Every structure is written in structure tokens, then in C-alpha cells.
Amino acid sequence: MPSLLSRLLLVLPTGFLLFHSVPEVCAQTPSSNSTEEVAPVSDDPDKSHFEEHVAPFLRQYCWDCHTEDFAESGVKFDRFTNSSNIQEEVEFWEKVTRLIRQGQMPPSDADQPSGEESIEILAALERELASYDCDSERHPGKVTLRRLNRPEYDNTIRDLTGLNLNLADSFPADDVGAGFDNIGDVLTIPPVLMEKYLAAAEQVAEAVISDENVRQRVFPHVPQNDEERVEVARRNIDEFASRAFRRPIAEEESQRLFDLMRFAWENDYSVEEIQQAVMTAVLANPKFLFRAEGATEEPGSDKIRHLDNYELASRLSYFLWSSMPDEELFELARRGELSNPETIRAQALRMLKDPKASALVENFAGQWLQLRDLERLSPDPELFATYDATLRNAMKQETEIFFEKMITEDRNIVEFLTADYTYVNDRLAEHYGIPGISGSEFQQVSLPQGRRGVLTHASILLLTSNPTRTSPVKRGKWVLDNILAEPPPPPPPNVPELEEGGDVLGTLREQMEQHRANPACAVCHVKMDAIGFGMENFDAIGAWRDRDGRFDIDASGVLPGGQDFKGADELMQILAEEQSDAFCLCLTRKLLTYAIGRELESFDRCAVNEIVAELEQNNYRFSALITAIVTSDPFLLSEVR
């Protein structure tokens, strides 16, 4: 038996079809994130400075390995002869500066600059970076039109109707870009998803009509007499559609919905059937399913526009709640007050205190820290007999609660690296060797010696291990990728994995030393392996150990630049003291990417640096990071392309 909506659409004129705009919506061209190499310009204002102070150092210490003929890791310095081309190559030069400052380049087996030369080249590179002109051309970027992802869909239905239906569980998995599943450029629309959307819309409408309390919430206005029935019915539908579309509906949209209701009424459908059909039409409409910005406004002369109040309300709510705006945001948008940065700051702080801010834990932390991946991991049951689903869930909850407390207690974000406390229940406490904890409820405890920060949480240690053993490479790479924003390049081709040979092949450290004998591998492995070996006291499921088989654990190491450490706690302290700027920059970039739903580009560096500066001025409090992001140009503005 076809649904009422299906029967209505079969006989309605073409103009009634609410889905007619889908092809137009889906056909919009994604924004470009091209990283195509740009040739240096010859009229760079710093040409003489680069030639005199930077180019000679590069020729002496870098060209042997990084030229067109021998471009190790794909890096070619000989393309810069008279200019750094800083406006287009700023990220490249930031990386070069970081590697020289940390002593990673030139590598230890190459000719080394003197201390004076190192100071001079760093000063010269800083001058090149300082010449980057943030005001030369304003680039807030543009977010590709994007659909609601699965968590956003379920949360929006929940807040729109009051029903927790979790219908998106049946949708195809969302694609991931730049580490997150809310990136417009990758959120495609497979044909099966359109079918799922229509089926889900019908299920929501049926569930609403079947529950009188929910129905009254969705359609709150009741006619007092027959004369008011039409006016009240139209008011109910207009208000529902406005909330669903997250902005006031246009007169044309209102008329189309009213015509649909009138057609059904004239064909003797009941009030319940009419409401169900119109709700289905609204929930299957692209204006509900997609977050579109700039659909009606004309660009200014500089082709940059301020987001309107309703767009800002949605940006705030989907960033912090993964859901639609609440009534307070809608009211501020109606009054035009969200264009005030102070109002936006106040709203962000209010929203962080709301239980719905747990979406940041589930959807941001779950992807940044890759906690979503825990369920697919299967440590070898013979080697790790204590591991089971209960322990895995406790591992995940520990890190989620830590992040939640970072929000609710507005803690210093550097504690991600240095915290000497955590949250455990009885099962996890036993796993960590912490006595005196009973019950399944989580409680705050002091960490034992050797553990510090989230990098020593069992969840992260499990994620960065192999099924049968630890992996210093995975652990080091994970830290470089997700904590320090220094992702290493892909490994050279034809480099074999470590053999699963156990004691016969010697300690894991000895095996790794053989593995990185290849000079092409050693460049990246120096820092990566040192970090990974610093966490070797933790086995593949994050339990403490002093021995690996018949070998004593050696968790000491030396980072590029000469800082030596013994064990994870000393390593975390070095990272906090020497690399806190890199961590803050990394977390800022990831959270801003998640907030605006697009991959960051080189022109975003100025906004990122401003956010980090505001974070530093406010004692690295989590709330300061949030308020700096929601008042930044990439969040408030949009380019018109």
C-alpha cells in the first residue's frame, strides 16, 4: 500500500513536488582544496634578503638531498633561487623552520651547521615568515553545501520532535575528509541514501502522529473554533517547517505546503493523515537535509559576506551540539543579535554547559582521538587474555570522561599531555594496577608513576598497537599526526614490515634499528621512534610492564634537538614544555576544521595564529579555544565564489 505522500505526489501538479531542487543542490561544485605547486615569483619584496641569508644555507646543507635530481621525501629546495614565495609556500617554510629548530634537519649523519649558523638561519626564516601579509587578501574560505551526517540527522530529529529514533543507523556510512565526517567536500549522496531519507521521513511522521504528547509538541496550536482551523493548521505547519529548515520559510514555501494540505483536505484525508504527509514532505526536503549558506544574499564588492543570523545559529549549534539551534538561538537570530561577537561568545559559553555539548565528546574527540575505531580492534586473545568488551568500553569511557571534564570544568588544554589524574572504574583500575577502587562507576584518581596525560590512556595505547605486540612506529606516528601536527610523509616503496619473530630477532628496539638502516627511513623515524619507544612500558592493551618476553624494557630516548628522557612521564613533560605551542596549534587546526566543515588551507594560517594567541592569553582554557574559534573570520564570514 503506497503512503499518503506517495499517493498525493502521483496526482499533484509538478509544481507541488518538494524534491524538485535535489539535482540543483547536489550538483553544486565543491570548493577547491588544491595543493598544486606554485612557481616562485621574481618580484618578491624580500628577494634580496632570501638570496643573501637563506639561499646560501640551503645550498650548503640541504641541496645534497633535496633538489630536482634527488628529492628526498619530495622536498626540492632548488626551486627557490631568489625568493621564498612566502604567500604561497608559507606552510612549507613553517615546516622547514620547525625541523631546523628541533635539530631534525640537517640529519645527524650529514654536515652540521655551527651554533651561530643555526641561530642566523632561524632568524632569517622567521623574518621570511613574518613577511607573510595577512591583510594582502582576506580569505575566510567557503564551505561546500553539505548534508547532515548521521549523528547530525538523528540529533536534529530528536530536537525537532522529541523522539530518539536513531534512524540514521540504517544510512550508508559517512565519508571522512581531513579526519572528520562533517566535511562538505566528501559528504556524497549515493542514490540509496535518497531512498533512506524518504523512508526515514515517513517513519518520523508516523511516530509523531502516533504519540499524542509528541504530536502536541510538534503542532502546539489548537483552534478554538471551526473558523480558526485553516489559520491554525497553516501556522503549525509553517512553524514546524521553519524549525526544520532552521530559518523562516519563504512565502512560496509556505504556499506550497498549504496547497498540499488543501489538496489533501479536499480529497477527504483526515487531519492526522494530512499532518503526516506534510511532515514527511518537509523532512524529505533538501532544505532540511542540507545546510546551505548564502543561498539568497548577494556578495559585497570584496566578494566576502557576513553569514546571516540564522546561518550563524546553525554554525554554532552544529559545531557544539551536532544538532539544530534551540529556541534561544532562534530568538537571537530573529532579533538580529547573533552578528554581535560578544553575543556569540556568550552563547558559546552557554551551549558548552548544556548536556547536548556531549556531542563534542562523541563526534569531535571520537574522531580526533580515533576512539570510534576501538570496537574494530581485536588483540590476540591468547596473548592478552584479560581483554574483553567490558575492558574496551572502560578504556573508551576513561578518555571520553577526561574530554568531557575538559569542557565542563574548563581546564587547561595542555593537561591532555600532563594530567596526573584520570577516571577509572573497578575494571580499569585493576588493569592499571590502581588499588582500592570498587564498583562500575567512574571516579577521579591520581595516576601511578609512569602515566601522564591521554597518551598513556589504554584506549590510545591499544589504538596504536598491533594485535600481537606494541608498535613504537604507530605510536610515534599517531603523536606526530594528532598531537604535534607533524605528519610524516608516506614510507618509501618496498620497505618491508617488521617480522613477527619474537625473541629470536632481539628486542623490538634492536629490530627497529635494523629497520631504519635505510637512510630514507631514518629521516622520519628519528623522532617518531623516540616517541614510540618512550611508551614501551605499556603493552598492546595499555597495561604496565617492565619486560617484553625475556628482555627488559628500555623506554628511554633522545628527541631531535638533544632532549633525553626515561619513560612516558618524562617524555610527556618534555612535550608539554618544549612542544606545547605545536600541540595548541594542532588542536586548534583540528577543532577549527570540525567547526566549519572544511579542510583548512594555507590562507587560514592567520586565523589559526590569532586563535592560538587568544588561547595563550586566557591560560589555555578550553572555553577560550571555543570562543576564539566562533569569533574568527572562517567561522563568521564566507567567500562568494
mmCIF file of N, CA and C in Angstrom, residues 238-324:
data_model
loop_
_atom_site.group_PDB
_atom_site.id
_atom_site.type_symbol
_atom_site.label_atom_id
_atom_site.label_comp_id
_atom_site.label_asym_id
_atom_site.label_seq_id
_atom_site.Cartn_x
_atom_site.Cartn_y
_atom_site.Cartn_z
ATOM 1 N N ASP A 238 3.783 25.997 9.197
ATOM 2 C CA ASP A 238 4.824 26.996 8.918
ATOM 3 C C ASP A 238 5.883 27.002 10.009
ATOM 4 N N GLU A 239 5.458 26.913 11.271
ATOM 5 C CA GLU A 239 6.425 26.924 12.370
ATOM 6 C C GLU A 239 7.273 25.654 12.365
ATOM 7 N N PHE A 240 6.654 24.516 12.077
ATOM 8 C CA PHE A 240 7.418 23.269 12.005
ATOM 9 C C PHE A 240 8.443 23.328 10.881
ATOM 10 N N ALA A 241 8.024 23.805 9.711
ATOM 11 C CA ALA A 241 8.940 23.889 8.573
ATOM 12 C C ALA A 241 10.065 24.880 8.848
ATOM 13 N N SER A 242 9.759 25.996 9.500
ATOM 14 C CA SER A 242 10.802 26.980 9.811
ATOM 15 C C SER A 242 11.846 26.389 10.750
ATOM 16 N N ARG A 243 11.398 25.637 11.740
ATOM 17 C CA ARG A 243 12.357 24.985 12.635
ATOM 18 C C ARG A 243 13.150 23.916 11.890
ATOM 19 N N ALA A 244 12.480 23.167 11.041
ATOM 20 C CA ALA A 244 13.157 22.107 10.298
ATOM 21 C C ALA A 244 14.181 22.674 9.317
ATOM 22 N N PHE A 245 13.827 23.781 8.661
ATOM 23 C CA PHE A 245 14.736 24.408 7.696
ATOM 24 C C PHE A 245 15.747 25.315 8.381
ATOM 25 N N ARG A 246 15.534 25.556 9.684
ATOM 26 C CA ARG A 246 16.452 26.335 10.526
ATOM 27 C C ARG A 246 16.547 27.801 10.104
ATOM 28 N N ARG A 247 15.431 28.288 9.562
ATOM 29 C CA ARG A 247 15.288 29.694 9.163
ATOM 30 C C ARG A 247 13.819 29.928 8.840
ATOM 31 N N PRO A 248 13.347 31.192 8.794
ATOM 32 C CA PRO A 248 11.951 31.433 8.411
ATOM 33 C C PRO A 248 11.698 30.929 6.990
ATOM 34 N N ILE A 249 10.615 30.226 6.789
ATOM 35 C CA ILE A 249 10.330 29.754 5.439
ATOM 36 C C ILE A 249 9.831 30.912 4.585
ATOM 37 N N ALA A 250 10.093 30.825 3.306
ATOM 38 C CA ALA A 250 9.665 31.858 2.367
ATOM 39 C C ALA A 250 8.178 31.713 2.085
ATOM 40 N N GLU A 251 7.574 32.779 1.587
ATOM 41 C CA GLU A 251 6.152 32.757 1.272
ATOM 42 C C GLU A 251 5.822 31.657 0.265
ATOM 43 N N GLU A 252 6.695 31.480 -0.720
ATOM 44 C CA GLU A 252 6.462 30.444 -1.726
ATOM 45 C C GLU A 252 6.459 29.058 -1.091
ATOM 46 N N GLU A 253 7.375 28.832 -0.154
ATOM 47 C CA GLU A 253 7.428 27.543 0.521
ATOM 48 C C GLU A 253 6.178 27.314 1.365
ATOM 49 N N SER A 254 5.751 28.363 2.058
ATOM 50 C CA SER A 254 4.544 28.272 2.865
ATOM 51 C C SER A 254 3.330 27.958 1.997
ATOM 52 N N GLN A 255 3.241 28.628 0.862
ATOM 53 C CA GLN A 255 2.101 28.411 -0.022
ATOM 54 C C GLN A 255 2.091 26.987 -0.577
ATOM 55 N N ARG A 256 3.258 26.468 -0.894
ATOM 56 C CA ARG A 256 3.333 25.114 -1.430
ATOM 57 C C ARG A 256 2.856 24.098 -0.395
ATOM 58 N N LEU A 257 3.271 24.283 0.849
ATOM 59 C CA LEU A 257 2.816 23.377 1.902
ATOM 60 C C LEU A 257 1.314 23.520 2.137
ATOM 61 N N PHE A 258 0.833 24.747 2.093
ATOM 62 C CA PHE A 258 -0.605 24.962 2.285
ATOM 63 C C PHE A 258 -1.410 24.334 1.154
ATOM 64 N N ASP A 259 -0.912 24.471 -0.071
ATOM 65 C CA ASP A 259 -1.611 23.855 -1.204
ATOM 66 C C ASP A 259 -1.663 22.343 -1.059
ATOM 67 N N LEU A 260 -0.594 21.762 -0.541
ATOM 68 C CA LEU A 260 -0.579 20.326 -0.308
ATOM 69 C C LEU A 260 -1.632 19.944 0.728
ATOM 70 N N MET A 261 -1.711 20.713 1.812
ATOM 71 C CA MET A 261 -2.727 20.450 2.831
ATOM 72 C C MET A 261 -4.132 20.599 2.256
ATOM 73 N N ARG A 262 -4.349 21.649 1.489
ATOM 74 C CA ARG A 262 -5.684 21.897 0.939
ATOM 75 C C ARG A 262 -6.102 20.808 -0.030
ATOM 76 N N PHE A 263 -5.153 20.377 -0.861
ATOM 77 C CA PHE A 263 -5.452 19.302 -1.799
ATOM 78 C C PHE A 263 -5.888 18.045 -1.043
ATOM 79 N N ALA A 264 -5.144 17.714 0.030
ATOM 80 C CA ALA A 264 -5.480 16.518 0.807
ATOM 81 C C ALA A 264 -6.835 16.677 1.482
ATOM 82 N N TRP A 265 -7.071 17.871 2.027
ATOM 83 C CA TRP A 265 -8.354 18.125 2.698
ATOM 84 C C TRP A 265 -9.517 17.966 1.723
ATOM 85 N N GLU A 266 -9.363 18.492 0.517
ATOM 86 C CA GLU A 266 -10.426 18.398 -0.489
ATOM 87 C C GLU A 266 -10.654 16.969 -0.941
ATOM 88 N N ASN A 267 -9.656 16.079 -0.700
ATOM 89 C CA ASN A 267 -9.809 14.682 -1.076
ATOM 90 C C ASN A 267 -10.109 13.803 0.132
ATOM 91 N N ASP A 268 -10.625 14.462 1.197
ATOM 92 C CA ASP A 268 -11.187 13.763 2.354
ATOM 93 C C ASP A 268 -10.179 12.972 3.182
ATOM 94 N N TYR A 269 -8.921 13.417 3.198
ATOM 95 C CA TYR A 269 -7.972 12.813 4.128
ATOM 96 C C TYR A 269 -8.195 13.389 5.520
ATOM 97 N N SER A 270 -7.906 12.597 6.527
ATOM 98 C CA SER A 270 -8.084 13.045 7.908
ATOM 99 C C SER A 270 -7.003 14.058 8.283
ATOM 100 N N VAL A 271 -7.246 14.748 9.393
ATOM 101 C CA VAL A 271 -6.261 15.713 9.873
ATOM 102 C C VAL A 271 -4.930 15.019 10.152
ATOM 103 N N GLU A 272 -4.985 13.843 10.766
ATOM 104 C CA GLU A 272 -3.756 13.118 11.078
ATOM 105 C C GLU A 272 -2.996 12.743 9.812
ATOM 106 N N GLU A 273 -3.715 12.287 8.791
ATOM 107 C CA GLU A 273 -3.060 11.911 7.536
ATOM 108 C C GLU A 273 -2.442 13.122 6.855
ATOM 109 N N ILE A 274 -3.129 14.242 6.925
ATOM 110 C CA ILE A 274 -2.603 15.459 6.294
ATOM 111 C C ILE A 274 -1.328 15.908 7.012
ATOM 112 N N GLN A 275 -1.366 15.939 8.337
ATOM 113 C CA GLN A 275 -0.176 16.341 9.087
ATOM 114 C C GLN A 275 0.989 15.396 8.805
ATOM 115 N N GLN A 276 0.698 14.117 8.731
ATOM 116 C CA GLN A 276 1.745 13.137 8.470
ATOM 117 C C GLN A 276 2.360 13.344 7.093
ATOM 118 N N ALA A 277 1.528 13.599 6.100
ATOM 119 C CA ALA A 277 2.040 13.796 4.744
ATOM 120 C C ALA A 277 2.886 15.057 4.643
ATOM 121 N N VAL A 278 2.418 16.144 5.259
ATOM 122 C CA VAL A 278 3.160 17.405 5.170
ATOM 123 C C VAL A 278 4.474 17.299 5.940
ATOM 124 N N MET A 279 4.463 16.643 7.102
ATOM 125 C CA MET A 279 5.715 16.441 7.837
ATOM 126 C C MET A 279 6.711 15.644 7.007
ATOM 127 N N THR A 280 6.219 14.597 6.358
ATOM 128 C CA THR A 280 7.104 13.784 5.524
ATOM 129 C C THR A 280 7.718 14.623 4.422
ATOM 130 N N ALA A 281 6.901 15.460 3.795
ATOM 131 C CA ALA A 281 7.410 16.313 2.726
ATOM 132 C C ALA A 281 8.490 17.268 3.233
ATOM 133 N N VAL A 282 8.284 17.833 4.423
ATOM 134 C CA VAL A 282 9.266 18.757 4.993
ATOM 135 C C VAL A 282 10.570 18.023 5.310
ATOM 136 N N LEU A 283 10.471 16.850 5.900
ATOM 137 C CA LEU A 283 11.668 16.127 6.344
ATOM 138 C C LEU A 283 12.423 15.465 5.200
ATOM 139 N N ALA A 284 11.786 15.345 4.042
ATOM 140 C CA ALA A 284 12.487 14.818 2.867
ATOM 141 C C ALA A 284 12.967 15.931 1.948
ATOM 142 N N ASN A 285 12.742 17.172 2.375
ATOM 143 C CA ASN A 285 13.132 18.329 1.574
ATOM 144 C C ASN A 285 14.626 18.610 1.738
ATOM 145 N N PRO A 286 15.335 18.939 0.655
ATOM 146 C CA PRO A 286 16.758 19.289 0.779
ATOM 147 C C PRO A 286 17.030 20.410 1.768
ATOM 148 N N LYS A 287 16.051 21.279 1.989
ATOM 149 C CA LYS A 287 16.287 22.396 2.904
ATOM 150 C C LYS A 287 16.334 21.929 4.353
ATOM 151 N N PHE A 288 15.823 20.743 4.628
ATOM 152 C CA PHE A 288 16.030 20.116 5.929
ATOM 153 C C PHE A 288 17.301 19.283 5.927
ATOM 154 N N LEU A 289 17.531 18.548 4.866
ATOM 155 C CA LEU A 289 18.620 17.576 4.815
ATOM 156 C C LEU A 289 19.985 18.211 4.618
ATOM 157 N N PHE A 290 20.018 19.420 4.059
ATOM 158 C CA PHE A 290 21.278 20.086 3.752
ATOM 159 C C PHE A 290 21.424 21.362 4.559
ATOM 160 N N ARG A 291 22.668 21.721 4.800
ATOM 161 C CA ARG A 291 22.995 23.013 5.404
ATOM 162 C C ARG A 291 23.570 23.898 4.314
ATOM 163 N N ALA A 292 22.726 24.769 3.804
ATOM 164 C CA ALA A 292 23.132 25.656 2.711
ATOM 165 C C ALA A 292 23.367 27.050 3.266
ATOM 166 N N GLU A 293 24.439 27.690 2.839
ATOM 167 C CA GLU A 293 24.756 29.057 3.266
ATOM 168 C C GLU A 293 24.869 29.951 2.036
ATOM 169 N N GLY A 294 24.332 31.176 2.166
ATOM 170 C CA GLY A 294 24.480 32.141 1.081
ATOM 171 C C GLY A 294 23.576 31.906 -0.100
ATOM 172 N N ALA A 295 22.431 31.266 0.130
ATOM 173 C CA ALA A 295 21.558 30.958 -0.994
ATOM 174 C C ALA A 295 20.823 32.180 -1.518
ATOM 175 N N THR A 296 20.660 33.208 -0.688
ATOM 176 C CA THR A 296 19.842 34.352 -1.098
ATOM 177 C C THR A 296 20.605 35.661 -1.156
ATOM 178 N N GLU A 297 21.721 35.786 -0.469
ATOM 179 C CA GLU A 297 22.399 37.079 -0.383
ATOM 180 C C GLU A 297 23.353 37.304 -1.544
ATOM 181 N N GLU A 298 23.465 38.558 -1.949
ATOM 182 C CA GLU A 298 24.416 38.953 -2.979
ATOM 183 C C GLU A 298 25.755 39.277 -2.329
ATOM 184 N N PRO A 299 26.865 38.977 -3.003
ATOM 185 C CA PRO A 299 28.172 39.284 -2.423
ATOM 186 C C PRO A 299 28.426 40.775 -2.374
ATOM 187 N N GLY A 300 29.274 41.186 -1.450
ATOM 188 C CA GLY A 300 29.707 42.571 -1.416
ATOM 189 C C GLY A 300 30.770 42.822 -2.465
ATOM 190 N N SER A 301 31.273 44.021 -2.482
ATOM 191 C CA SER A 301 32.260 44.381 -3.503
ATOM 192 C C SER A 301 33.544 43.575 -3.364
ATOM 193 N N ASP A 302 33.866 43.124 -2.131
ATOM 194 C CA ASP A 302 35.084 42.350 -1.928
ATOM 195 C C ASP A 302 34.831 40.850 -2.002
ATOM 196 N N LYS A 303 33.610 40.475 -2.430
ATOM 197 C CA LYS A 303 33.231 39.068 -2.593
ATOM 198 C C LYS A 303 33.350 38.281 -1.292
ATOM 199 N N ILE A 304 33.197 38.963 -0.199
ATOM 200 C CA ILE A 304 33.139 38.336 1.118
ATOM 201 C C ILE A 304 31.872 38.827 1.793
ATOM 202 N N ARG A 305 31.156 37.911 2.401
ATOM 203 C CA ARG A 305 29.928 38.316 3.074
ATOM 204 C C ARG A 305 29.906 37.784 4.493
ATOM 205 N N HIS A 306 29.219 38.506 5.358
ATOM 206 C CA HIS A 306 28.970 38.034 6.711
ATOM 207 C C HIS A 306 27.831 37.024 6.668
ATOM 208 N N LEU A 307 27.992 35.923 7.366
ATOM 209 C CA LEU A 307 26.885 34.985 7.471
ATOM 210 C C LEU A 307 25.714 35.667 8.158
ATOM 211 N N ASP A 308 24.500 35.329 7.726
ATOM 212 C CA ASP A 308 23.349 35.940 8.378
ATOM 213 C C ASP A 308 23.114 35.272 9.734
ATOM 214 N N ASN A 309 22.197 35.825 10.496
ATOM 215 C CA ASN A 309 22.000 35.381 11.869
ATOM 216 C C ASN A 309 21.556 33.932 11.965
ATOM 217 N N TYR A 310 20.731 33.497 11.030
ATOM 218 C CA TYR A 310 20.268 32.106 11.072
ATOM 219 C C TYR A 310 21.390 31.149 10.681
ATOM 220 N N GLU A 311 22.228 31.541 9.755
ATOM 221 C CA GLU A 311 23.391 30.714 9.402
ATOM 222 C C GLU A 311 24.351 30.591 10.580
ATOM 223 N N LEU A 312 24.535 31.700 11.308
ATOM 224 C CA LEU A 312 25.405 31.651 12.484
ATOM 225 C C LEU A 312 24.808 30.773 13.577
ATOM 226 N N ALA A 313 23.491 30.835 13.737
ATOM 227 C CA ALA A 313 22.845 29.978 14.734
ATOM 228 C C ALA A 313 23.103 28.511 14.416
ATOM 229 N N SER A 314 22.994 28.152 13.137
ATOM 230 C CA SER A 314 23.246 26.764 12.744
ATOM 231 C C SER A 314 24.713 26.394 12.886
ATOM 232 N N ARG A 315 25.619 27.321 12.522
ATOM 233 C CA ARG A 315 27.046 27.010 12.694
ATOM 234 C C ARG A 315 27.366 26.725 14.162
ATOM 235 N N LEU A 316 26.827 27.544 15.052
ATOM 236 C CA LEU A 316 27.065 27.333 16.475
ATOM 237 C C LEU A 316 26.504 25.994 16.938
ATOM 238 N N SER A 317 25.264 25.723 16.577
ATOM 239 C CA SER A 317 24.609 24.537 17.123
ATOM 240 C C SER A 317 25.195 23.246 16.562
ATOM 241 N N TYR A 318 25.526 23.234 15.262
ATOM 242 C CA TYR A 318 26.084 22.006 14.706
ATOM 243 C C TYR A 318 27.548 21.818 15.101
ATOM 244 N N PHE A 319 28.235 22.886 15.440
ATOM 245 C CA PHE A 319 29.594 22.773 15.969
ATOM 246 C C PHE A 319 29.581 22.187 17.369
ATOM 247 N N LEU A 320 28.797 22.763 18.266
ATOM 248 C CA LEU A 320 28.866 22.397 19.679
ATOM 249 C C LEU A 320 27.894 21.293 20.072
ATOM 250 N N TRP A 321 26.798 21.141 19.320
ATOM 251 C CA TRP A 321 25.777 20.167 19.684
ATOM 252 C C TRP A 321 25.535 19.108 18.616
ATOM 253 N N SER A 322 26.096 19.252 17.439
ATOM 254 C CA SER A 322 25.790 18.367 16.309
ATOM 255 C C SER A 322 24.281 18.287 16.093
ATOM 256 N N SER A 323 23.621 19.417 16.220
ATOM 257 C CA SER A 323 22.163 19.439 16.094
ATOM 258 C C SER A 323 21.693 20.838 15.734
ATOM 259 N N MET A 324 20.391 20.984 15.598
ATOM 260 C CA MET A 324 19.773 22.241 15.202
ATOM 261 C C MET A 324 19.815 23.263 16.343
#
